[in-house]
Tab-separated table of C-alpha atoms and ligand atoms in Angstrom:
chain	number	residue	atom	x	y	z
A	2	UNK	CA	0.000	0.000	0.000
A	3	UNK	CA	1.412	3.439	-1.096
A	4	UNK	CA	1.529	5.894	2.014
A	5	UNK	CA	-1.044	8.973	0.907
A	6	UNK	CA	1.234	11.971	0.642
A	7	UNK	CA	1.053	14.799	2.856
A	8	UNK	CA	-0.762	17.906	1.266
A	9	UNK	CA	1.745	20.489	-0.211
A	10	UNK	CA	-0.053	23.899	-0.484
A	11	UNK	CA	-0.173	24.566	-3.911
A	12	UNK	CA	2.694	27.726	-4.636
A	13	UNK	CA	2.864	31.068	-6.171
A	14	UNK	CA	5.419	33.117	-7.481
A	15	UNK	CA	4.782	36.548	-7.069
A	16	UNK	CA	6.322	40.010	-8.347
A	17	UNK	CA	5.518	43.340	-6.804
A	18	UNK	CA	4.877	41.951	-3.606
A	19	UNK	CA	6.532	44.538	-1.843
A	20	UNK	CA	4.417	47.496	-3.729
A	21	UNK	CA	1.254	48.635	-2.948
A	22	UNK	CA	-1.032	46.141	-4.689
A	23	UNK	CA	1.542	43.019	-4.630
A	24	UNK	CA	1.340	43.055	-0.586
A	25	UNK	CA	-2.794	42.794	-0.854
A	26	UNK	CA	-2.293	39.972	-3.432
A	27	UNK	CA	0.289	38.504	-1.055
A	28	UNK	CA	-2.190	39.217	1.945
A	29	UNK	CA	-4.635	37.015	0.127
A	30	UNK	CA	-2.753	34.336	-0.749
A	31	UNK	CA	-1.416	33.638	2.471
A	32	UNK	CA	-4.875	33.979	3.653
A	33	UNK	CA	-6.172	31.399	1.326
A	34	UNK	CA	-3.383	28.898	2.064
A	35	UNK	CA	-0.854	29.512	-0.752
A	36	UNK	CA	2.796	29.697	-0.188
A	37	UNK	CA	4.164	32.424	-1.909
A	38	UNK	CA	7.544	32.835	-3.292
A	39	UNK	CA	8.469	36.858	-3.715
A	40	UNK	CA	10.483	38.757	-6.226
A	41	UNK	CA	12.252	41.292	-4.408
A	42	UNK	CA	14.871	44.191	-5.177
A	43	UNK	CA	17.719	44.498	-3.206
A	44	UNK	CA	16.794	47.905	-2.177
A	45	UNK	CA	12.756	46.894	-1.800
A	46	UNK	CA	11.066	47.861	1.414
A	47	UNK	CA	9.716	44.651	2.646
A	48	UNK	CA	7.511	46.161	5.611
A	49	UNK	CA	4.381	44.861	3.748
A	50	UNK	CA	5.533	41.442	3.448
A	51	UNK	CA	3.492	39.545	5.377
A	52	UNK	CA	4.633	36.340	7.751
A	53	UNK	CA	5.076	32.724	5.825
A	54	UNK	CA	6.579	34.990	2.464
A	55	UNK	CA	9.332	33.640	1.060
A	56	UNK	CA	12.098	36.076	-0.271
A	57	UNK	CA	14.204	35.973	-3.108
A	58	UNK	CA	16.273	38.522	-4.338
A	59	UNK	CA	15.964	38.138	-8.066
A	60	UNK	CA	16.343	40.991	-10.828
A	61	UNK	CA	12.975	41.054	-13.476
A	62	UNK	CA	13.822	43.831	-15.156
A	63	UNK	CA	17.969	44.163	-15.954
A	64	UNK	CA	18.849	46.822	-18.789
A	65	UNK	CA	18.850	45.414	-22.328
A	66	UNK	CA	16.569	44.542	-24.779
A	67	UNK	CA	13.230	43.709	-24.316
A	68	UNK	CA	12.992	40.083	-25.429
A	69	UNK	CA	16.445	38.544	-25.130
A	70	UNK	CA	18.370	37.457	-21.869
A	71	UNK	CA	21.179	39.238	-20.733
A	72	UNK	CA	23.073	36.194	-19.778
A	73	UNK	CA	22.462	32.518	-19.068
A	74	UNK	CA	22.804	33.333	-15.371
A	75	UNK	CA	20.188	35.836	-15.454
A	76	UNK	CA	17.544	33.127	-17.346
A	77	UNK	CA	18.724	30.358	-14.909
A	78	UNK	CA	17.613	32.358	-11.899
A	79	UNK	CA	14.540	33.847	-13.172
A	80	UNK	CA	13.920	29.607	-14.283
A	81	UNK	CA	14.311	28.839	-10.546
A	82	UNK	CA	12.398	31.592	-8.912
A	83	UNK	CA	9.732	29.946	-11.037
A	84	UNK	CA	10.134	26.343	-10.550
A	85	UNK	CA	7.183	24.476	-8.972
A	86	UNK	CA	4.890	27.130	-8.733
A	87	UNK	CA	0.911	26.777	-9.459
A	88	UNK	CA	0.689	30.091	-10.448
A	89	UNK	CA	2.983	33.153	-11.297
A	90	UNK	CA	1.589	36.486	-10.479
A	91	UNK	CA	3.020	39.115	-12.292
A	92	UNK	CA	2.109	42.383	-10.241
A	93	UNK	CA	5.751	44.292	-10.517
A	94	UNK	CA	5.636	47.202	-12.585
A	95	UNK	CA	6.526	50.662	-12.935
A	96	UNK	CA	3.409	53.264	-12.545
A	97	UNK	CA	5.585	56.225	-12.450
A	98	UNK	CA	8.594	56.604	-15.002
A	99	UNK	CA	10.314	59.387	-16.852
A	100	UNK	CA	10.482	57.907	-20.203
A	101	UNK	CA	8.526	55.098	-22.512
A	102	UNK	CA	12.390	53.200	-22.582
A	103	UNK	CA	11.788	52.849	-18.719
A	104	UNK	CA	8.460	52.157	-18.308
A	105	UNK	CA	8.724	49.334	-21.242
A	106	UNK	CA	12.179	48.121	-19.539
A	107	UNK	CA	9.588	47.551	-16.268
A	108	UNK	CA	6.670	46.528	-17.524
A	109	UNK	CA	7.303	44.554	-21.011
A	110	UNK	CA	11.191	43.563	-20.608
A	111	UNK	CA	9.899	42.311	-17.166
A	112	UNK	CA	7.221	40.374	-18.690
A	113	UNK	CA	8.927	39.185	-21.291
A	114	UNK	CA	11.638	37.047	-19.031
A	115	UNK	CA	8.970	35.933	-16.955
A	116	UNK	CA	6.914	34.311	-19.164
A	117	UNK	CA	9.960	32.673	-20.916
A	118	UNK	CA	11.240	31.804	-17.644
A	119	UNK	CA	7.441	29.715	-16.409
A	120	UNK	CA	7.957	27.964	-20.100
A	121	UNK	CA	11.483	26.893	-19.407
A	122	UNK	CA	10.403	25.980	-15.569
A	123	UNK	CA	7.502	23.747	-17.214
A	124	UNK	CA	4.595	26.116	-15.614
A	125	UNK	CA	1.845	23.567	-15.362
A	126	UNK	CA	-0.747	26.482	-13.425
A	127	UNK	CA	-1.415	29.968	-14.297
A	128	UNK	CA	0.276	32.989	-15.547
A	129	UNK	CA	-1.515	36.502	-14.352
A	130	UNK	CA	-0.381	39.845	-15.456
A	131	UNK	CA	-1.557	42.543	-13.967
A	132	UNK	CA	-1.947	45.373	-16.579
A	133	UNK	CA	-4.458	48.591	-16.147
A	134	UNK	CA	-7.132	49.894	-18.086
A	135	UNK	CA	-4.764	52.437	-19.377
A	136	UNK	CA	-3.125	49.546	-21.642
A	137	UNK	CA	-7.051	49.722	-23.267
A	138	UNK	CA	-7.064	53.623	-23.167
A	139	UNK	CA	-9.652	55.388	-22.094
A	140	UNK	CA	-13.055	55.785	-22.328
A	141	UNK	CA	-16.202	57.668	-22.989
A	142	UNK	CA	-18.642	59.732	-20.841
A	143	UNK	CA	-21.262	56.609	-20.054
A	144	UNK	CA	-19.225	54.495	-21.967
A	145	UNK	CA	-16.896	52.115	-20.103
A	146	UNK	CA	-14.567	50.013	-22.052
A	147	UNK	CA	-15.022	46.261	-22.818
A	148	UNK	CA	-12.476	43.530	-22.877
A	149	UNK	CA	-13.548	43.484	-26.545
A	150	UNK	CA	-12.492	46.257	-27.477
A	151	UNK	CA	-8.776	47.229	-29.117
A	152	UNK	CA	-6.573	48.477	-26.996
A	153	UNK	CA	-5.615	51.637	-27.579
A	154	UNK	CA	-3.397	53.529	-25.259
A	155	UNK	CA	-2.657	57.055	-25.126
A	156	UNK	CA	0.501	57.206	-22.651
A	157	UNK	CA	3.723	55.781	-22.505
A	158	UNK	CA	2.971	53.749	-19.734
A	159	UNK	CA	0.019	52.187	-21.252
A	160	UNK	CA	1.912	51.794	-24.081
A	161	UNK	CA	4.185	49.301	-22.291
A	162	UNK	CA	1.147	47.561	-20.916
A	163	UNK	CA	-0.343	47.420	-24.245
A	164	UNK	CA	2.851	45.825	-24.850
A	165	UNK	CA	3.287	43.087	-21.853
A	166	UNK	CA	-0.205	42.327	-23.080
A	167	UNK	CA	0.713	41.186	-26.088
A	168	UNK	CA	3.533	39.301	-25.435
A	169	UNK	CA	0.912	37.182	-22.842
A	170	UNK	CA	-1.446	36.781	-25.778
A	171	UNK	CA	1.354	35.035	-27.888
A	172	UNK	CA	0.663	31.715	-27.145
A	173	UNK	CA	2.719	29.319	-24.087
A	174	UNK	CA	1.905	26.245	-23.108
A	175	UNK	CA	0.248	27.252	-19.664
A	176	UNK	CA	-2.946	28.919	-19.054
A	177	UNK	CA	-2.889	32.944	-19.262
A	178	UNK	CA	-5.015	35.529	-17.772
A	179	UNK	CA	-4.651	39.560	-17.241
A	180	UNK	CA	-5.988	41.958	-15.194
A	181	UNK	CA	-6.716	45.040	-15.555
A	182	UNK	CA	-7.205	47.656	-12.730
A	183	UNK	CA	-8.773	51.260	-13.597
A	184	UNK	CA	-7.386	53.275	-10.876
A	185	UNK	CA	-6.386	52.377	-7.488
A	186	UNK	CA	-7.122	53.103	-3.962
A	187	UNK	CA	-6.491	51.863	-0.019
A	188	UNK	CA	-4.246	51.042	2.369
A	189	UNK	CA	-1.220	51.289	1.511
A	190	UNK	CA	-2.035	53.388	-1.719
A	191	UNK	CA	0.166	56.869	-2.388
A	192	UNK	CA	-1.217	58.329	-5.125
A	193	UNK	CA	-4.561	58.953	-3.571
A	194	UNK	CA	-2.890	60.440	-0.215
A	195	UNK	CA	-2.983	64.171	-1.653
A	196	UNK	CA	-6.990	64.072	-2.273
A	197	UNK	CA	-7.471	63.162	1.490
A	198	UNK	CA	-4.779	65.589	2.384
A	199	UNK	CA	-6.633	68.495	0.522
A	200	UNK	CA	-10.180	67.399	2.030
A	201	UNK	CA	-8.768	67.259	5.383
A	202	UNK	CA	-8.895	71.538	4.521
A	203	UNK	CA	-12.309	71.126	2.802
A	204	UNK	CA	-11.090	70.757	-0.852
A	205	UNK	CA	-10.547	67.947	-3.254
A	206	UNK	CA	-9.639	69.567	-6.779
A	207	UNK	CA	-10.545	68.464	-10.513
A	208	UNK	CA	-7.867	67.679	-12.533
A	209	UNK	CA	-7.670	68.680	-16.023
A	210	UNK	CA	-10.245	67.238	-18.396
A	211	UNK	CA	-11.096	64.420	-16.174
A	212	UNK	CA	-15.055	64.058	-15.529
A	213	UNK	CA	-15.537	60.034	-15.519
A	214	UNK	CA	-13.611	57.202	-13.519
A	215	UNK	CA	-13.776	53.701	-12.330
A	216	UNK	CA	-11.897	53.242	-9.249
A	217	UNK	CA	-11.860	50.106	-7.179
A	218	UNK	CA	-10.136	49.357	-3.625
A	219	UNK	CA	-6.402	47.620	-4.143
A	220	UNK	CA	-7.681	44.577	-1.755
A	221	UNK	CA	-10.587	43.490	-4.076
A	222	UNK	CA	-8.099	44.234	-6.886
A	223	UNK	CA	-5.896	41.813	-4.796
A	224	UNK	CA	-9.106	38.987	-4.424
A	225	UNK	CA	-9.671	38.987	-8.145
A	226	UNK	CA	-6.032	38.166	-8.852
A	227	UNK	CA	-5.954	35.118	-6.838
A	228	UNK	CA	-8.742	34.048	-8.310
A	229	UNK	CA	-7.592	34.150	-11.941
A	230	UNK	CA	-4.530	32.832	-10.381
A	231	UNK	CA	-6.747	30.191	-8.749
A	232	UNK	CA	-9.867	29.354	-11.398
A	233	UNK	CA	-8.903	27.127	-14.371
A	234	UNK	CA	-11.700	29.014	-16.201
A	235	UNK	CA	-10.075	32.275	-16.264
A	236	UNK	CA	-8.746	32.890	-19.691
A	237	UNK	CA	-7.621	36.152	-21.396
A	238	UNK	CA	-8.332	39.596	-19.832
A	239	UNK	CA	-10.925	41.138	-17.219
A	240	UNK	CA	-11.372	44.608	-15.956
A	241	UNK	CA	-11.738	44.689	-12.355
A	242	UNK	CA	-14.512	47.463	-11.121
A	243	UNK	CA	-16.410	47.555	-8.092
A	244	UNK	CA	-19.987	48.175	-10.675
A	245	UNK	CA	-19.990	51.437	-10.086
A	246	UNK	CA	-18.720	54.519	-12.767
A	247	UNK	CA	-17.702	57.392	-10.188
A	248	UNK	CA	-17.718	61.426	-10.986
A	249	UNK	CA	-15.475	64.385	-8.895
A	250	UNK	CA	-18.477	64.947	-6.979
A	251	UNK	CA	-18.691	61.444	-5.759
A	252	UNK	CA	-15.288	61.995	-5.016
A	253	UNK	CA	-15.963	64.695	-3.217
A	254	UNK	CA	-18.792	63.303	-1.157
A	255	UNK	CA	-16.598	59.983	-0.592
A	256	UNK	CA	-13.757	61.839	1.128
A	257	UNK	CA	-15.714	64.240	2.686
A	258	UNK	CA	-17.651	61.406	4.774
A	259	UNK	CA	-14.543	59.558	5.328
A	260	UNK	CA	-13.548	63.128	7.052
A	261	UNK	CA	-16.815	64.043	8.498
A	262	UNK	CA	-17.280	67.454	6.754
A	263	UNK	CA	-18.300	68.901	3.572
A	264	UNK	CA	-15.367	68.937	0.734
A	265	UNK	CA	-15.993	71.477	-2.229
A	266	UNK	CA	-14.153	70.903	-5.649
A	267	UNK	CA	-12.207	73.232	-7.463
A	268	UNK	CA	-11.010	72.732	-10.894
A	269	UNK	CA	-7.575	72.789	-12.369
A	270	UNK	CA	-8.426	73.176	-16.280
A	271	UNK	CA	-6.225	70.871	-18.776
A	272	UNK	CA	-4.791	74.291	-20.562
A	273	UNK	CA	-3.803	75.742	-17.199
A	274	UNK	CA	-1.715	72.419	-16.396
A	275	UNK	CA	0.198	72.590	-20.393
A	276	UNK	CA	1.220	75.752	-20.178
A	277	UNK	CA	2.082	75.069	-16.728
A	278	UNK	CA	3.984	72.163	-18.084
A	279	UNK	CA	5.677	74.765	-20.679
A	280	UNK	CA	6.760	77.332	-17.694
A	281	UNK	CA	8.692	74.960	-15.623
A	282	UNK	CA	10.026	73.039	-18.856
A	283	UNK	CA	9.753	69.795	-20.102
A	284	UNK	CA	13.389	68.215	-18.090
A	285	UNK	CA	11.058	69.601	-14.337
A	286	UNK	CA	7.866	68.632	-15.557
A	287	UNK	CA	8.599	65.513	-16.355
A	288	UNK	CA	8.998	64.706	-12.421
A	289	UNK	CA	6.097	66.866	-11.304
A	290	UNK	CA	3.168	64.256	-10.552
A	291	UNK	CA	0.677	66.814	-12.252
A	292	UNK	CA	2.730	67.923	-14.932
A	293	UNK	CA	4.709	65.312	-16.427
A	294	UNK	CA	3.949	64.477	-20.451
A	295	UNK	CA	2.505	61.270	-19.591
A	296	UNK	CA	0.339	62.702	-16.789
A	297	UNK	CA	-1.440	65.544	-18.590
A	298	UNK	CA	-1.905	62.739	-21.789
A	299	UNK	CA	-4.203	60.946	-18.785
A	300	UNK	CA	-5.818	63.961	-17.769
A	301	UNK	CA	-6.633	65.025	-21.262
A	302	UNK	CA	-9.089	62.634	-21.160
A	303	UNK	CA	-12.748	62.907	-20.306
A	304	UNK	CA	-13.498	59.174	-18.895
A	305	UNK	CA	-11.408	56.741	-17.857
A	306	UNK	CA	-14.039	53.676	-16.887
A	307	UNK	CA	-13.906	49.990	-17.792
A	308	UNK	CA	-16.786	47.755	-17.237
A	309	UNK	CA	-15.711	44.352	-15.040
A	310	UNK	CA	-19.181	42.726	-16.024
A	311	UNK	CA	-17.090	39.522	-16.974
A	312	UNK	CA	-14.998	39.214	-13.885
A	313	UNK	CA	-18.617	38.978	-11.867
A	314	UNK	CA	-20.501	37.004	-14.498
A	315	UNK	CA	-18.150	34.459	-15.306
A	316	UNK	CA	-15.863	33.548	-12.112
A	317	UNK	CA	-18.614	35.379	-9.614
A	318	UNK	CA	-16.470	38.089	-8.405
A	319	UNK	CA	-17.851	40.860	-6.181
A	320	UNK	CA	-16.321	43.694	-4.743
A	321	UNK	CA	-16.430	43.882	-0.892
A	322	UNK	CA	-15.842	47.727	-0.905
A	323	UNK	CA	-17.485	50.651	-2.535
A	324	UNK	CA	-15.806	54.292	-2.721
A	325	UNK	CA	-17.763	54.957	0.499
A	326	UNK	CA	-16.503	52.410	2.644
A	327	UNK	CA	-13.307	52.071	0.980
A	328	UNK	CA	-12.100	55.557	2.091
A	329	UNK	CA	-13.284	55.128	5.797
A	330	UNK	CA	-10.732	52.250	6.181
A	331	UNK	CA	-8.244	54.028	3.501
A	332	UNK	CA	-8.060	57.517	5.776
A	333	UNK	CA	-8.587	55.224	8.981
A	334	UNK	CA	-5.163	53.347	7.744
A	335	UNK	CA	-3.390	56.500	6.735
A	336	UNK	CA	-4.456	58.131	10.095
A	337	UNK	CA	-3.224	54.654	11.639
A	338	UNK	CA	0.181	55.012	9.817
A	339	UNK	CA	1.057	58.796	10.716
A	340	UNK	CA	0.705	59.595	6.724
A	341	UNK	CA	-2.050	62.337	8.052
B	18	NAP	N1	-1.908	51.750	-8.499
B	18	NAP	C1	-2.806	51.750	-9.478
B	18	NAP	O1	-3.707	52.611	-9.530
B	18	NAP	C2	-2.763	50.694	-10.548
B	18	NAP	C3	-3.830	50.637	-11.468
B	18	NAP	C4	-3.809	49.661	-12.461
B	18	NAP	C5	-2.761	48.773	-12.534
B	18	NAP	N2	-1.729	48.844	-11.640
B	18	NAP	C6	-0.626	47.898	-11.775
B	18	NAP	O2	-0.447	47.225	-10.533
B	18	NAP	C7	0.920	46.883	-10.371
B	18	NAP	C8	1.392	47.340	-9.016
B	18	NAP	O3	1.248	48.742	-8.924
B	18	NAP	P1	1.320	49.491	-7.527
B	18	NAP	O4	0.382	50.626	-7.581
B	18	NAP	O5	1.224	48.493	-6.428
B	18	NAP	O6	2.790	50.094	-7.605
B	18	NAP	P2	3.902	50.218	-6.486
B	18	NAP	O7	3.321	50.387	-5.132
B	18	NAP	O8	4.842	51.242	-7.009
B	18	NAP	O9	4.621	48.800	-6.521
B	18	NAP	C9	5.367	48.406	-7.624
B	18	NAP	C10	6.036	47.081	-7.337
B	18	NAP	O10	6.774	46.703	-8.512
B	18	NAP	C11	8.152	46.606	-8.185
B	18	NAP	N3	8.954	47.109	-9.294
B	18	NAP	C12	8.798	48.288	-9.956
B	18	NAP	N4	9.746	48.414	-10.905
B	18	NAP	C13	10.500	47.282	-10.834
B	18	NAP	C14	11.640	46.817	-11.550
B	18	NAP	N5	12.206	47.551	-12.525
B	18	NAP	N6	12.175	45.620	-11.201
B	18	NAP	C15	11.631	44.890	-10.196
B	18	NAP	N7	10.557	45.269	-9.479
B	18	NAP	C16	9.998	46.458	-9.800
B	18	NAP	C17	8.348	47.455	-6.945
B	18	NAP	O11	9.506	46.996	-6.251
B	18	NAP	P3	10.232	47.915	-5.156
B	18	NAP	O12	9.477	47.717	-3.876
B	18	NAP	O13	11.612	47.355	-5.125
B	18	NAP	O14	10.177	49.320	-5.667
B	18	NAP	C18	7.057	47.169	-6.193
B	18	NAP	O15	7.118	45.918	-5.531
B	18	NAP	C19	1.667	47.493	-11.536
B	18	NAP	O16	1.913	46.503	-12.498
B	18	NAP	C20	0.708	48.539	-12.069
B	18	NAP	O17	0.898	48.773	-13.446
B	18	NAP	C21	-1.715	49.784	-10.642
């Protein structure tokens, strides 16, 4: 008689886990009984790492070109970091970058090596990229986009999205899924910090051309991408939304409970933030969060909404958090953290 084999939680290797969104994704995999296998940076804060993660310092995204290894060494340990996993999760990425050469070096190079490196590791599970809605491009007013549709980016760093997307659409003998956030918010999240900084003083501020978003809280952004990690049905790309499109006064109202007091909205018109732009010239701009090339390409836009109809309907996803509640624990976390 064969002795039954004792149960090996099934593994993931995960990128990005020391970001904002890659520590919720981590969060939930531990949760849900995965071991997880990080990607780390030598220099990566690991504060968010939660117990049970297993580190490995292992470079994703060396200079060179896009789709070729810099040395054997480099595809051997990219193989390894890999090896016996049930799933990769590829959340690294750059959101922020001063040029298309360095958000493609982050985003496609990176996805590139991985997905050779789950081929030559024999990846029998699941490969995940998380993407963004802004490798589809934007929307229009009442019109969110579809996983349908052709994707059609308008900055540099949905460009290199666009990109990684591609390059997980080619074909690899393992099952392939993407995700794609709109914008982000929650604990942990930076780039939301100034609107609850200005509402603390009664303001939140329209940005440029902006009227339309989806938004959805990083931890259900985490959930759904475990479970296209996790369900063998999952298959090409899904928009993740929590079913609702959101204006600047929603915004408004959202921070302003999360505060307790009423938040008006002022607006900071597209031309203003060009010639803006133009004043403090292009070299400055292009590290100014409102003012750099790719930024004011986003703003530019009227509605930037995506529809994550399939996520729910197919694989049953629903998002625990609306913007409401969502911002009570995001400014309770912040407040928690000493960031306010
Ligand atoms: N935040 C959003 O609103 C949003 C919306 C849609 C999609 N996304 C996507 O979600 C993912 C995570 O974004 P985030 O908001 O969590 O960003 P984040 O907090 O800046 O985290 C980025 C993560 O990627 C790692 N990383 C960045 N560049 C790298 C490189 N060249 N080599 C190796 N690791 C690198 C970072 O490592 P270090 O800790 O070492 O810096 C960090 O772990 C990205 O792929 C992004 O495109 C984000």
């Amino acid at each position: 008689m064969t002795e039954p084999q004792p149960f090996r939680a099934p593994l993931a290797a995960l990128t990005g886990a020391t970001g904002f969104l890659g520590s919720h994704i981590a969060d939930v995999l531990i949760a849900q009984g995965w071991r997880v296998r990080a990607a780390v940076r030598p220099t990566s804060d690991r504060s968010w790492l939660p117990n049970g993660v297993t580190v490995v310092e292992v470079p994703i995204a060396p200079e060179g070109d896009i789709d070729a290894w810099t040395s054997p060494e480099e595809r051997r340990t990219l193989t390894d970091f890999v090896r016996g996993a049930s799933a990769v999760i590829h959340c690294a990425g750059a959101v922020r970058a001063e040029s298309l050469g360095e958000y493609r070096r982050a985003n496609t190079a990176s996805t590139w090596r991985l997905l050779n490196a789950a081929r030559d590791a024999r990846l029998r599970g699941s490969f995940v990229l998380i993407s963004s809605l802004a490798a589809a491009g934007p929307s229009a007013i009442d019109r969110p986009r579809l996983e349908t549709g052709p994707r059609r980016p308008v900055t540099d760093y949905g460009r290199s999205k666009a990109e990684a997307e591609a390059l997980v659409e080619q074909g690899w003998p393992f099952r392939t899924a993407i995700l794609r956030p709109p914008a982000l918010y929650g604990p942990r999240d930076e780039a939301f910090l100034p609107l609850f900084k200005a509402a603390r003083r009664g303001l939140t501020i329209r940005i440029g051309n902006l009227r339309e978003v989806s938004l959805v809280d990083g931890r259900d952004a985490a959930e759904a991408a475990v479970l296209l990690a996790a369900d063998d049905r999952a298959r090409g790309i899904y928009f993740v939304d929590d079913g609702a499109d959101y204006d600047f006064a929603d915004l408004a109202e959202a921070v302003g409970e999360a505060w307790n007091r009423k938040v008006r909205t002022l607006s900071l018109p597209q031309p203003l933030l060009e010639i803006a732009a133009k004043l403090v010239g292009r070299r400055r701009a292009s590290r100014l969060p409102l003012l750099a090339a790719d930024r004011l390409r986003d703003t530019a836009q009227e509605a930037w909404t995506c529809d994550g109809s399939r996520l729910r309907d197919q694989l049953g996803f629903e998002a625990e958090h609306d913007l409401f509640s969502g911002f009570i624990d995001t400014l309770a976390w912040y407040r928690r953290e000493g960031w306010l």
